[in-house]
């Protein structure tokens, strides 16, 4: 049967000599025998055991768990369970890291749209990212409610041109105008704006916001705190409750 020195076991296992010695000190991988000169000698079974230890360490299992596991009579079933649990933990960590990467990616995109960047801008962006899902859902809702209105518009135009049924267009206008006002009012009741200059979060009157120049994520407004007039970042905000007192 082949015998291996500490250095040979380390080389075949892809670890350092100190690691093999450490496992010996911890009682996890004790050499099967010692040479006359006191050198550690390992057998084929010892080498296989070392490969198992390395595999479990790479899987993220702590030394104490491996040590206890290898003392069991039939460790195979326990290893299977431990690996399943470790897999769950690693997947959760992966999801958390992916969420952080998505956050960083989102912050980088938002930074490119801010006119002037400062350290305080990070707080603004954090606010934007926090409420981003709510804002996206609200925008999607407004778009979906507009699909029937748009369909009625095109149908009325086609029928007016082809059959002269102009009154259908009038019906559409009677529906579209109140719908547009109501949807716009609802939308602007649930958004606020962040000034990139002083970082004030503010709301403006419906008329000012409705007619202001805008992009999908920003609107050109005047900040009530610092008086700056320019593009401000749009964020989700709960509708302000009126004070009855």
PDB file of N, CA, C and O in Angstrom, residues 22-60:
ATOM      1  N   UNK A  22      -2.119  21.177  10.617  1.00  0.00           N
ATOM      2  CA  UNK A  22      -3.193  21.732  11.449  1.00  0.00           C
ATOM      3  C   UNK A  22      -4.310  20.715  11.652  1.00  0.00           C
ATOM      4  O   UNK A  22      -4.823  20.553  12.769  1.00  0.00           O
ATOM      5  N   UNK A  23      -4.673  19.988  10.583  1.00  0.00           N
ATOM      6  CA  UNK A  23      -5.712  18.965  10.699  1.00  0.00           C
ATOM      7  C   UNK A  23      -5.267  17.829  11.622  1.00  0.00           C
ATOM      8  O   UNK A  23      -6.080  17.233  12.332  1.00  0.00           O
ATOM      9  N   UNK A  24      -3.982  17.556  11.613  1.00  0.00           N
ATOM     10  CA  UNK A  24      -3.441  16.539  12.526  1.00  0.00           C
ATOM     11  C   UNK A  24      -3.552  17.036  13.968  1.00  0.00           C
ATOM     12  O   UNK A  24      -4.015  16.301  14.865  1.00  0.00           O
ATOM     13  N   UNK A  25      -3.183  18.297  14.187  1.00  0.00           N
ATOM     14  CA  UNK A  25      -3.261  18.864  15.537  1.00  0.00           C
ATOM     15  C   UNK A  25      -4.692  18.891  16.058  1.00  0.00           C
ATOM     16  O   UNK A  25      -4.924  18.732  17.269  1.00  0.00           O
ATOM     17  N   UNK A  26      -5.656  19.103  15.159  1.00  0.00           N
ATOM     18  CA  UNK A  26      -7.062  19.134  15.559  1.00  0.00           C
ATOM     19  C   UNK A  26      -7.659  17.735  15.690  1.00  0.00           C
ATOM     20  O   UNK A  26      -8.818  17.594  16.103  1.00  0.00           O
ATOM     21  N   UNK A  27      -6.895  16.714  15.312  1.00  0.00           N
ATOM     22  CA  UNK A  27      -7.380  15.344  15.415  1.00  0.00           C
ATOM     23  C   UNK A  27      -8.333  14.958  14.295  1.00  0.00           C
ATOM     24  O   UNK A  27      -9.053  13.948  14.401  1.00  0.00           O
ATOM     25  N   UNK A  28      -8.338  15.727  13.227  1.00  0.00           N
ATOM     26  CA  UNK A  28      -9.238  15.432  12.107  1.00  0.00           C
ATOM     27  C   UNK A  28      -8.594  14.452  11.137  1.00  0.00           C
ATOM     28  O   UNK A  28      -9.248  13.566  10.591  1.00  0.00           O
ATOM     29  N   UNK A  29      -7.300  14.620  10.894  1.00  0.00           N
ATOM     30  CA  UNK A  29      -6.576  13.734   9.971  1.00  0.00           C
ATOM     31  C   UNK A  29      -5.280  13.298  10.647  1.00  0.00           C
ATOM     32  O   UNK A  29      -4.230  13.906  10.462  1.00  0.00           O
ATOM     33  N   UNK A  30      -5.374  12.239  11.394  1.00  0.00           N
ATOM     34  CA  UNK A  30      -4.197  11.710  12.107  1.00  0.00           C
ATOM     35  C   UNK A  30      -3.488  10.717  11.196  1.00  0.00           C
ATOM     36  O   UNK A  30      -4.127   9.823  10.628  1.00  0.00           O
ATOM     37  N   UNK A  31      -2.181  10.835  11.005  1.00  0.00           N
ATOM     38  CA  UNK A  31      -1.452   9.898  10.134  1.00  0.00           C
ATOM     39  C   UNK A  31      -1.540   8.468  10.673  1.00  0.00           C
ATOM     40  O   UNK A  31      -1.570   8.247  11.886  1.00  0.00           O
ATOM     41  N   UNK A  32      -1.585   7.542   9.764  1.00  0.00           N
ATOM     42  CA  UNK A  32      -1.727   6.140  10.167  1.00  0.00           C
ATOM     43  C   UNK A  32      -0.493   5.613  10.889  1.00  0.00           C
ATOM     44  O   UNK A  32      -0.577   4.699  11.710  1.00  0.00           O
ATOM     45  N   UNK A  33       0.659   6.191  10.549  1.00  0.00           N
ATOM     46  CA  UNK A  33       1.878   5.741  11.235  1.00  0.00           C
ATOM     47  C   UNK A  33       2.949   6.816  11.174  1.00  0.00           C
ATOM     48  O   UNK A  33       2.828   7.801  10.447  1.00  0.00           O
ATOM     49  N   UNK A  34       3.972   6.600  11.930  1.00  0.00           N
ATOM     50  CA  UNK A  34       5.134   7.480  11.936  1.00  0.00           C
ATOM     51  C   UNK A  34       6.358   6.688  11.511  1.00  0.00           C
ATOM     52  O   UNK A  34       6.502   5.506  11.856  1.00  0.00           O
ATOM     53  N   UNK A  35       7.238   7.306  10.759  1.00  0.00           N
ATOM     54  CA  UNK A  35       8.466   6.628  10.343  1.00  0.00           C
ATOM     55  C   UNK A  35       9.428   6.546  11.526  1.00  0.00           C
ATOM     56  O   UNK A  35       9.192   7.127  12.590  1.00  0.00           O
ATOM     57  N   UNK A  36      10.499   5.840  11.330  1.00  0.00           N
ATOM     58  CA  UNK A  36      11.493   5.706  12.404  1.00  0.00           C
ATOM     59  C   UNK A  36      12.058   7.066  12.801  1.00  0.00           C
ATOM     60  O   UNK A  36      12.461   7.271  13.945  1.00  0.00           O
ATOM     61  N   UNK A  37      12.080   7.966  11.824  1.00  0.00           N
ATOM     62  CA  UNK A  37      12.590   9.292  12.120  1.00  0.00           C
ATOM     63  C   UNK A  37      11.516  10.232  12.660  1.00  0.00           C
ATOM     64  O   UNK A  37      11.778  11.422  12.858  1.00  0.00           O
ATOM     65  N   UNK A  38      10.302   9.715  12.872  1.00  0.00           N
ATOM     66  CA  UNK A  38       9.217  10.530  13.414  1.00  0.00           C
ATOM     67  C   UNK A  38       8.428  11.306  12.381  1.00  0.00           C
ATOM     68  O   UNK A  38       7.628  12.188  12.740  1.00  0.00           O
ATOM     69  N   UNK A  39       8.612  10.968  11.103  1.00  0.00           N
ATOM     70  CA  UNK A  39       7.861  11.656  10.050  1.00  0.00           C
ATOM     71  C   UNK A  39       6.465  11.058   9.927  1.00  0.00           C
ATOM     72  O   UNK A  39       6.268   9.852  10.070  1.00  0.00           O
ATOM     73  N   UNK A  40       5.466  11.926   9.665  1.00  0.00           N
ATOM     74  CA  UNK A  40       4.087  11.469   9.481  1.00  0.00           C
ATOM     75  C   UNK A  40       3.977  10.742   8.143  1.00  0.00           C
ATOM     76  O   UNK A  40       4.458  11.222   7.124  1.00  0.00           O
ATOM     77  N   UNK A  41       3.299   9.593   8.165  1.00  0.00           N
ATOM     78  CA  UNK A  41       3.048   8.837   6.940  1.00  0.00           C
ATOM     79  C   UNK A  41       1.543   8.567   6.824  1.00  0.00           C
ATOM     80  O   UNK A  41       0.893   8.153   7.790  1.00  0.00           O
ATOM     81  N   UNK A  42       1.029   8.820   5.621  1.00  0.00           N
ATOM     82  CA  UNK A  42      -0.407   8.682   5.382  1.00  0.00           C
ATOM     83  C   UNK A  42      -0.663   7.599   4.341  1.00  0.00           C
ATOM     84  O   UNK A  42       0.100   7.430   3.382  1.00  0.00           O
ATOM     85  N   UNK A  43      -1.775   6.893   4.524  1.00  0.00           N
ATOM     86  CA  UNK A  43      -2.154   5.824   3.599  1.00  0.00           C
ATOM     87  C   UNK A  43      -3.112   6.369   2.533  1.00  0.00           C
ATOM     88  O   UNK A  43      -3.496   7.544   2.545  1.00  0.00           O
ATOM     89  N   UNK A  44      -3.518   5.504   1.614  1.00  0.00           N
ATOM     90  CA  UNK A  44      -4.500   5.860   0.581  1.00  0.00           C
ATOM     91  C   UNK A  44      -5.816   6.291   1.230  1.00  0.00           C
ATOM     92  O   UNK A  44      -6.455   7.244   0.789  1.00  0.00           O
ATOM     93  N   UNK A  45      -6.222   5.582   2.291  1.00  0.00           N
ATOM     94  CA  UNK A  45      -7.470   5.945   2.985  1.00  0.00           C
ATOM     95  C   UNK A  45      -7.345   7.328   3.629  1.00  0.00           C
ATOM     96  O   UNK A  45      -8.301   8.108   3.644  1.00  0.00           O
ATOM     97  N   UNK A  46      -6.151   7.600   4.169  1.00  0.00           N
ATOM     98  CA  UNK A  46      -5.929   8.922   4.760  1.00  0.00           C
ATOM     99  C   UNK A  46      -6.043  10.013   3.689  1.00  0.00           C
ATOM    100  O   UNK A  46      -6.616  11.085   3.933  1.00  0.00           O
ATOM    101  N   UNK A  47      -5.492   9.732   2.503  1.00  0.00           N
ATOM    102  CA  UNK A  47      -5.545  10.704   1.410  1.00  0.00           C
ATOM    103  C   UNK A  47      -6.993  10.943   0.966  1.00  0.00           C
ATOM    104  O   UNK A  47      -7.398  12.089   0.727  1.00  0.00           O
ATOM    105  N   UNK A  48      -7.773   9.852   0.895  1.00  0.00           N
ATOM    106  CA  UNK A  48      -9.188  10.001   0.535  1.00  0.00           C
ATOM    107  C   UNK A  48      -9.921  10.829   1.578  1.00  0.00           C
ATOM    108  O   UNK A  48     -10.764  11.680   1.251  1.00  0.00           O
ATOM    109  N   UNK A  49      -9.602  10.580   2.837  1.00  0.00           N
ATOM    110  CA  UNK A  49     -10.212  11.334   3.926  1.00  0.00           C
ATOM    111  C   UNK A  49      -9.839  12.816   3.809  1.00  0.00           C
ATOM    112  O   UNK A  49     -10.669  13.700   4.044  1.00  0.00           O
ATOM    113  N   UNK A  50      -8.591  13.097   3.438  1.00  0.00           N
ATOM    114  CA  UNK A  50      -8.146  14.473   3.254  1.00  0.00           C
ATOM    115  C   UNK A  50      -8.924  15.147   2.136  1.00  0.00           C
ATOM    116  O   UNK A  50      -9.309  16.320   2.243  1.00  0.00           O
ATOM    117  N   UNK A  51      -9.189  14.435   1.070  1.00  0.00           N
ATOM    118  CA  UNK A  51      -9.967  14.983  -0.042  1.00  0.00           C
ATOM    119  C   UNK A  51     -11.393  15.323   0.406  1.00  0.00           C
ATOM    120  O   UNK A  51     -11.958  16.357  -0.003  1.00  0.00           O
ATOM    121  N   UNK A  52     -11.965  14.464   1.256  1.00  0.00           N
ATOM    122  CA  UNK A  52     -13.309  14.725   1.782  1.00  0.00           C
ATOM    123  C   UNK A  52     -13.302  15.986   2.651  1.00  0.00           C
ATOM    124  O   UNK A  52     -14.182  16.844   2.555  1.00  0.00           O
ATOM    125  N   UNK A  53     -12.269  16.094   3.492  1.00  0.00           N
ATOM    126  CA  UNK A  53     -12.152  17.275   4.370  1.00  0.00           C
ATOM    127  C   UNK A  53     -12.050  18.554   3.527  1.00  0.00           C
ATOM    128  O   UNK A  53     -12.723  19.553   3.804  1.00  0.00           O
ATOM    129  N   UNK A  54     -11.208  18.501   2.504  1.00  0.00           N
ATOM    130  CA  UNK A  54     -11.036  19.672   1.628  1.00  0.00           C
ATOM    131  C   UNK A  54     -12.338  20.027   0.935  1.00  0.00           C
ATOM    132  O   UNK A  54     -12.700  21.213   0.796  1.00  0.00           O
ATOM    133  N   UNK A  55     -13.065  19.010   0.492  1.00  0.00           N
ATOM    134  CA  UNK A  55     -14.345  19.247  -0.180  1.00  0.00           C
ATOM    135  C   UNK A  55     -15.343  19.918   0.758  1.00  0.00           C
ATOM    136  O   UNK A  55     -16.013  20.896   0.392  1.00  0.00           O
ATOM    137  N   UNK A  56     -15.421  19.396   1.982  1.00  0.00           N
ATOM    138  CA  UNK A  56     -16.355  19.967   2.953  1.00  0.00           C
ATOM    139  C   UNK A  56     -15.957  21.389   3.351  1.00  0.00           C
ATOM    140  O   UNK A  56     -16.817  22.249   3.565  1.00  0.00           O
ATOM    141  N   UNK A  57     -14.652  21.646   3.435  1.00  0.00           N
ATOM    142  CA  UNK A  57     -14.193  23.000   3.752  1.00  0.00           C
ATOM    143  C   UNK A  57     -14.537  23.963   2.621  1.00  0.00           C
ATOM    144  O   UNK A  57     -14.968  25.095   2.864  1.00  0.00           O
ATOM    145  N   UNK A  58     -14.349  23.522   1.385  1.00  0.00           N
ATOM    146  CA  UNK A  58     -14.687  24.360   0.236  1.00  0.00           C
ATOM    147  C   UNK A  58     -16.194  24.620   0.171  1.00  0.00           C
ATOM    148  O   UNK A  58     -16.630  25.672  -0.322  1.00  0.00           O
ATOM    149  N   UNK A  59     -16.974  23.661   0.675  1.00  0.00           N
ATOM    150  CA  UNK A  59     -18.426  23.835   0.714  1.00  0.00           C
ATOM    151  C   UNK A  59     -18.855  24.796   1.811  1.00  0.00           C
ATOM    152  O   UNK A  59     -20.026  25.171   1.903  1.00  0.00           O
ATOM    153  N   UNK A  60     -17.889  25.172   2.673  1.00  0.00           N
ATOM    154  CA  UNK A  60     -18.179  26.163   3.703  1.00  0.00           C
ATOM    155  C   UNK A  60     -18.463  25.610   5.074  1.00  0.00           C
ATOM    156  O   UNK A  60     -18.853  26.365   5.971  1.00  0.00           O
TER     157      UNK A  60
END
